[in-house]
Coordinates of C-alpha atoms and ligand atoms in Angstrom, one line a residue:
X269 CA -19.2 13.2 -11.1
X270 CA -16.0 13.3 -9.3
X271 CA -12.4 13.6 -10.9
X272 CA -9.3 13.0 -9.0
X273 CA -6.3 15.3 -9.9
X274 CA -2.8 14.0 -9.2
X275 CA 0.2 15.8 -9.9
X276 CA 3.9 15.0 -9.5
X277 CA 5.9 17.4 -10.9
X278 CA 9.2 18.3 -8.3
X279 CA 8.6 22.1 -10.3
X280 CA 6.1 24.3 -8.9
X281 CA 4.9 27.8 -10.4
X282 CA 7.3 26.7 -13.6
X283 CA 5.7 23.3 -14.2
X284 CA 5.0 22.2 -17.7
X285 CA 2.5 18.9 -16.5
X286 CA 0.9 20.9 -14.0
X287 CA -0.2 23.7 -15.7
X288 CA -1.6 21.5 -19.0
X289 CA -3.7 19.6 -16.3
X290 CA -4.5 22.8 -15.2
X291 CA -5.8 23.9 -18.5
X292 CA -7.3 20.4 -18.8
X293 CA -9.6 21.0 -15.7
X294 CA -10.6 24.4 -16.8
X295 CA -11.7 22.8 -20.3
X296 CA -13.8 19.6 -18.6
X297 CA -15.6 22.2 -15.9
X298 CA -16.8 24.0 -19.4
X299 CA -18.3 20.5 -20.4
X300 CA -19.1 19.2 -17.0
X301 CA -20.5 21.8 -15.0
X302 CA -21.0 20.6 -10.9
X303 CA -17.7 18.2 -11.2
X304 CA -16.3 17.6 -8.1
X305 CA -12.3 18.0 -7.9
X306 CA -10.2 15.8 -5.4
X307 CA -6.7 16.9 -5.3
X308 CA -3.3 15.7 -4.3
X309 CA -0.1 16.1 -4.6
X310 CA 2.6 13.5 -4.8
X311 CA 5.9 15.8 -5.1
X312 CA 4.8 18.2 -2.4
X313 CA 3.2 15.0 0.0
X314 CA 5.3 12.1 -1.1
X315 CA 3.8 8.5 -0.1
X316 CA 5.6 6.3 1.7
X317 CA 8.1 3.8 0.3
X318 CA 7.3 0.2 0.8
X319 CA 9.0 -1.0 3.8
X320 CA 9.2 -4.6 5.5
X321 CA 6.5 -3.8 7.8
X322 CA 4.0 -2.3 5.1
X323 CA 4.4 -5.9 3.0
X324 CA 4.5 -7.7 6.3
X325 CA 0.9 -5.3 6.9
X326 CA -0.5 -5.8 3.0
X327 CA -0.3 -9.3 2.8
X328 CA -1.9 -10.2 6.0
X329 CA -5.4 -10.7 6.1
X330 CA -7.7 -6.9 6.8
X331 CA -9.7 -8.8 9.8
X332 CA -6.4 -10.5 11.1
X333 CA -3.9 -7.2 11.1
X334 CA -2.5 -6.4 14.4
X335 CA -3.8 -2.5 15.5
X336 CA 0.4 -1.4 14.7
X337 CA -0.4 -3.2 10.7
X338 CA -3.9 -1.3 10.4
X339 CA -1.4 1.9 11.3
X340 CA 1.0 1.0 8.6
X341 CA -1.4 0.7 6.3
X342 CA -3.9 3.4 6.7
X343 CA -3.1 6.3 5.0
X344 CA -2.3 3.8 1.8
X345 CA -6.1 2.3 2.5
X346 CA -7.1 5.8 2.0
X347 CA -5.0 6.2 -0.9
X348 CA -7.0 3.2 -2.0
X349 CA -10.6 4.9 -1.3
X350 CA -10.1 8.0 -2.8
X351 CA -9.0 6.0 -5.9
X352 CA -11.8 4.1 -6.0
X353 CA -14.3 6.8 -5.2
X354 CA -13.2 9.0 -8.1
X355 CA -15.3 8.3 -11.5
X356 CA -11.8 10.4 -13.6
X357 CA -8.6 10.3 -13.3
X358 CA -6.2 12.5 -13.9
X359 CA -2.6 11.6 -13.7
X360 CA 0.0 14.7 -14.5
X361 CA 3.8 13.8 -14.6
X362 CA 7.1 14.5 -16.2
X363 CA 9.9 12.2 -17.1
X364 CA 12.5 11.4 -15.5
X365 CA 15.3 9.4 -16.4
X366 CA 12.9 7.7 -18.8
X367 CA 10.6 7.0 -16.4
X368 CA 8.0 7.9 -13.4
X369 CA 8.9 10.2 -10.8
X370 CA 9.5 8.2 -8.2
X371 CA 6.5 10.0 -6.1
X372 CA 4.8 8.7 -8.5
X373 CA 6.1 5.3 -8.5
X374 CA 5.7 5.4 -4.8
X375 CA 1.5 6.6 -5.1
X376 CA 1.3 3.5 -7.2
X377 CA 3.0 1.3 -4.4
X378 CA -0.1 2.3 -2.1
X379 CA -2.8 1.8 -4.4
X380 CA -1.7 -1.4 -5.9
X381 CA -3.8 -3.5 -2.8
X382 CA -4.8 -6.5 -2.5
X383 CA -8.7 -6.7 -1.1
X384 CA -8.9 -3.1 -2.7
X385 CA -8.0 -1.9 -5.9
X386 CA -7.3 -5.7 -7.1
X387 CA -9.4 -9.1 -5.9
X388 CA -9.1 -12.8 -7.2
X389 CA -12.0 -13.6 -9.1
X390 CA -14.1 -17.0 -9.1
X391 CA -11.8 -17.9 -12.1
X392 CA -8.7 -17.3 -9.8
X393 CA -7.6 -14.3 -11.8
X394 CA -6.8 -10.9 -10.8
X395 CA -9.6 -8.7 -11.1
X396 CA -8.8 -5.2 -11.4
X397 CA -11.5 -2.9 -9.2
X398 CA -10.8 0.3 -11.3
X399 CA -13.1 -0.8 -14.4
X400 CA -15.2 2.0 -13.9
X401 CA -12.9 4.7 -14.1
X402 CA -11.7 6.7 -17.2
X403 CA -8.4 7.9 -17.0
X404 CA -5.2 10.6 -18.3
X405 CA -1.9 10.1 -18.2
X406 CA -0.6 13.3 -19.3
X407 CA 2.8 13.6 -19.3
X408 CA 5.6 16.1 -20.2
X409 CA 9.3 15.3 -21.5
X410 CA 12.1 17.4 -22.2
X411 CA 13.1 14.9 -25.3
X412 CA 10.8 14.1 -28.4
X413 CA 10.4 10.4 -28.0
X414 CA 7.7 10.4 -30.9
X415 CA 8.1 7.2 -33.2
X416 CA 11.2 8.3 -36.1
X417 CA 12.0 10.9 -33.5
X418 CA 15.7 11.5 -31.7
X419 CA 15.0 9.6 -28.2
X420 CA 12.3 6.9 -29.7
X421 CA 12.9 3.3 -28.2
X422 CA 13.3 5.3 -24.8
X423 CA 9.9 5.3 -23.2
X424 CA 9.5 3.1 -20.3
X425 CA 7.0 5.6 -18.9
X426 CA 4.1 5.0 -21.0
X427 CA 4.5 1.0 -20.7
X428 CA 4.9 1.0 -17.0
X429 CA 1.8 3.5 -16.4
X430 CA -0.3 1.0 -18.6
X431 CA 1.0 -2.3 -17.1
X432 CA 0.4 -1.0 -13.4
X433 CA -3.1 0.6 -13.4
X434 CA -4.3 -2.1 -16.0
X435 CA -3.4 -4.6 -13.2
X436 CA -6.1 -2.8 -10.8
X437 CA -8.6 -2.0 -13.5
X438 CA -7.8 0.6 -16.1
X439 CA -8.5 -1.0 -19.6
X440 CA -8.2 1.9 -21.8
X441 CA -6.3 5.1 -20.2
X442 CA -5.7 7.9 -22.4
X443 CA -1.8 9.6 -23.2
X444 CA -1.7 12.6 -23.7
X445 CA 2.6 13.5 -23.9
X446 CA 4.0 16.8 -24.6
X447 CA 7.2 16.7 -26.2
X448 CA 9.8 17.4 -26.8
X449 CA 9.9 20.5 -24.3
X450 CA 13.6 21.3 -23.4
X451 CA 15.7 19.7 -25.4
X452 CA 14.5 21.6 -29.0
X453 CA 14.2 24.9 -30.1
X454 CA 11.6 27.6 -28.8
X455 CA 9.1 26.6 -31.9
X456 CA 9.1 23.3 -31.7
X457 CA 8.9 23.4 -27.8
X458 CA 5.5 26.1 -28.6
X459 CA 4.5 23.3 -31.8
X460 CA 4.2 20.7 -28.5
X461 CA 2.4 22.4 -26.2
X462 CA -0.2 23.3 -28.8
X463 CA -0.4 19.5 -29.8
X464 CA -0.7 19.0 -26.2
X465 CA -3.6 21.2 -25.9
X466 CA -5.4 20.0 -29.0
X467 CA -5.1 16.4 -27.6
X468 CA -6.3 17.4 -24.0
X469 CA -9.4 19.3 -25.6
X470 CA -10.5 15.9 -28.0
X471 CA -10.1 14.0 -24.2
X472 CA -12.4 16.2 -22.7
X473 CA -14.8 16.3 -25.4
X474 CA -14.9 12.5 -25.3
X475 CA -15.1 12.2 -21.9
X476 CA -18.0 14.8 -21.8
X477 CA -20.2 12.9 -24.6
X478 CA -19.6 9.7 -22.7
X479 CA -21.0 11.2 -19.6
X480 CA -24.0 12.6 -21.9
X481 CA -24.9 9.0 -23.0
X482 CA -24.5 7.7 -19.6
X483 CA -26.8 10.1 -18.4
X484 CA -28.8 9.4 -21.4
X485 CA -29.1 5.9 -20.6
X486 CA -30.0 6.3 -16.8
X487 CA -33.2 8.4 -17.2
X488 CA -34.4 5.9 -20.0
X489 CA -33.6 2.7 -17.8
Ligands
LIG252 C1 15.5 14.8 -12.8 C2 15.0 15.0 -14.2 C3 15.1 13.9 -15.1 C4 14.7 14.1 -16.4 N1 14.7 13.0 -17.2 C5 14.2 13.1 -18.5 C6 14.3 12.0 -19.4 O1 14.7 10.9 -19.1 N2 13.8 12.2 -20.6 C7 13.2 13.4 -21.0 O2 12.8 13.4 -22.2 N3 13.2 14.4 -20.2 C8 13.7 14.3 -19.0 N4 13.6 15.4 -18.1 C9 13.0 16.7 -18.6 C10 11.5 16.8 -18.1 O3 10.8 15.6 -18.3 C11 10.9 18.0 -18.8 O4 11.6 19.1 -18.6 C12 9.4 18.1 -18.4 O5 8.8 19.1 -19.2 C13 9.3 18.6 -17.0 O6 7.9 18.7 -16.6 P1 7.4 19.7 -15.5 O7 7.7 21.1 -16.1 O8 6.0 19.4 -15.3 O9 8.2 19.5 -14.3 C14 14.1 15.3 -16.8 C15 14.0 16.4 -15.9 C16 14.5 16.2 -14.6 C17 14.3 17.4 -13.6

């Protein structure tokens, strides 16, 4: 079982998101012993930002693309593969300005492929190709965005997230958000990490009983 860990916090050593998925790996290796971790790094590797030639590239045809378009495209085709290859996903992020990093918004840019992570199906509709993967999205905010609480209305992280990777797939990701971590005091920045926690241990019990009954299910097929 392979998981794909992505992280895109601009903070390093200091990082909220990246040391909960941190803590979230350490907790699924206790459940899924052998699991195979991909790794990358958005904030520290940034993907390219769409430019004329990369639509230009996308849109054309694979078998058609001129050897300069399979270029322009080839390190988001890989972005694509890796993607697909994974069986988890792990997605670690903070807000910003209400939204995505735009690393992140970037990463999504390159997966979002036509011929890759989405097809047209016989019905004409867009078939996502990610139905197969279970995914995170854990993210970490400074404000408490909670429903009833200070910034609620605010989030158009959580909607975006679940619009783009259900267009490619994703049916039912999981949230995990820890909040509010700056802009509160020290206890009830503490109160969200450990609901954090909590939240990330139920996830990996859930995605290791899943993984029990698949296993289940293939030695009595
Ligand atoms: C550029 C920038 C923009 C931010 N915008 C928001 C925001 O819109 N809403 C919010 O709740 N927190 C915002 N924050 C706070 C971060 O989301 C928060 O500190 C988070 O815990 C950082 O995660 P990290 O430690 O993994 O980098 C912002 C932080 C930065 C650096």
């Amino acid at each position: 079982m392979k998981l794909l860990h992505v992280d895109a916090s601009a903070k390093g050593e200091y990082s909220n998101s990246r040391a909960l998925s941190r803590h979230f790996i350490s907790l699924l290796q206790m459940r899924l012993p052998g699991l195979e971790i991909d790794y990358l790094d958005v904030a520290n590797n940034p993907p390219p930002h769409v430019t004329e030639a990369f639509a230009a590239a996308i849109y054309t045809p694979a078998a058609e693309r001129t050897p300069q378009m399979k270029e322009t495209v080839a390190y988001s085709d890989a972005l694509c593969r890796q993607l697909l290859q994974a069986d988890l996903l792990l997605f670690a992020m903070p807000m910003y300005n209400w939204s995505m990093p735009s690393t992140f918004k970037a990463y999504i840019d390159n997966i979002t492929r036509f011929g890759l992570t989405y097809v047209y199906g016989a019905d004409g509709n867009v078939a996502g190709q990610l139905t197969r993967q279970k995914a995170l999205f854990l993210t970490t905010r400074g404000g408490d965005l909670r429903p009833g609480a200070k910034y609620d209305g605010m989030d158009a992280l959580t909607p975006a997230l679940r619009a783009a990777f259900g267009f490619i797939g994703v049916a039912s990701p999981y949230f995990v958000d820890a909040q509010p971590l700056q802009f509160a005091d020290q206890q009830a920045r503490e109160e969200a990490l450990q609901r954090a926690r909590r939240e990330l241990e139920a996830v990996a019990d859930e995605w290791a009983a899943a993984s029990a009954a698949q296993r289940t299910q293939a030695v009595s097929v």
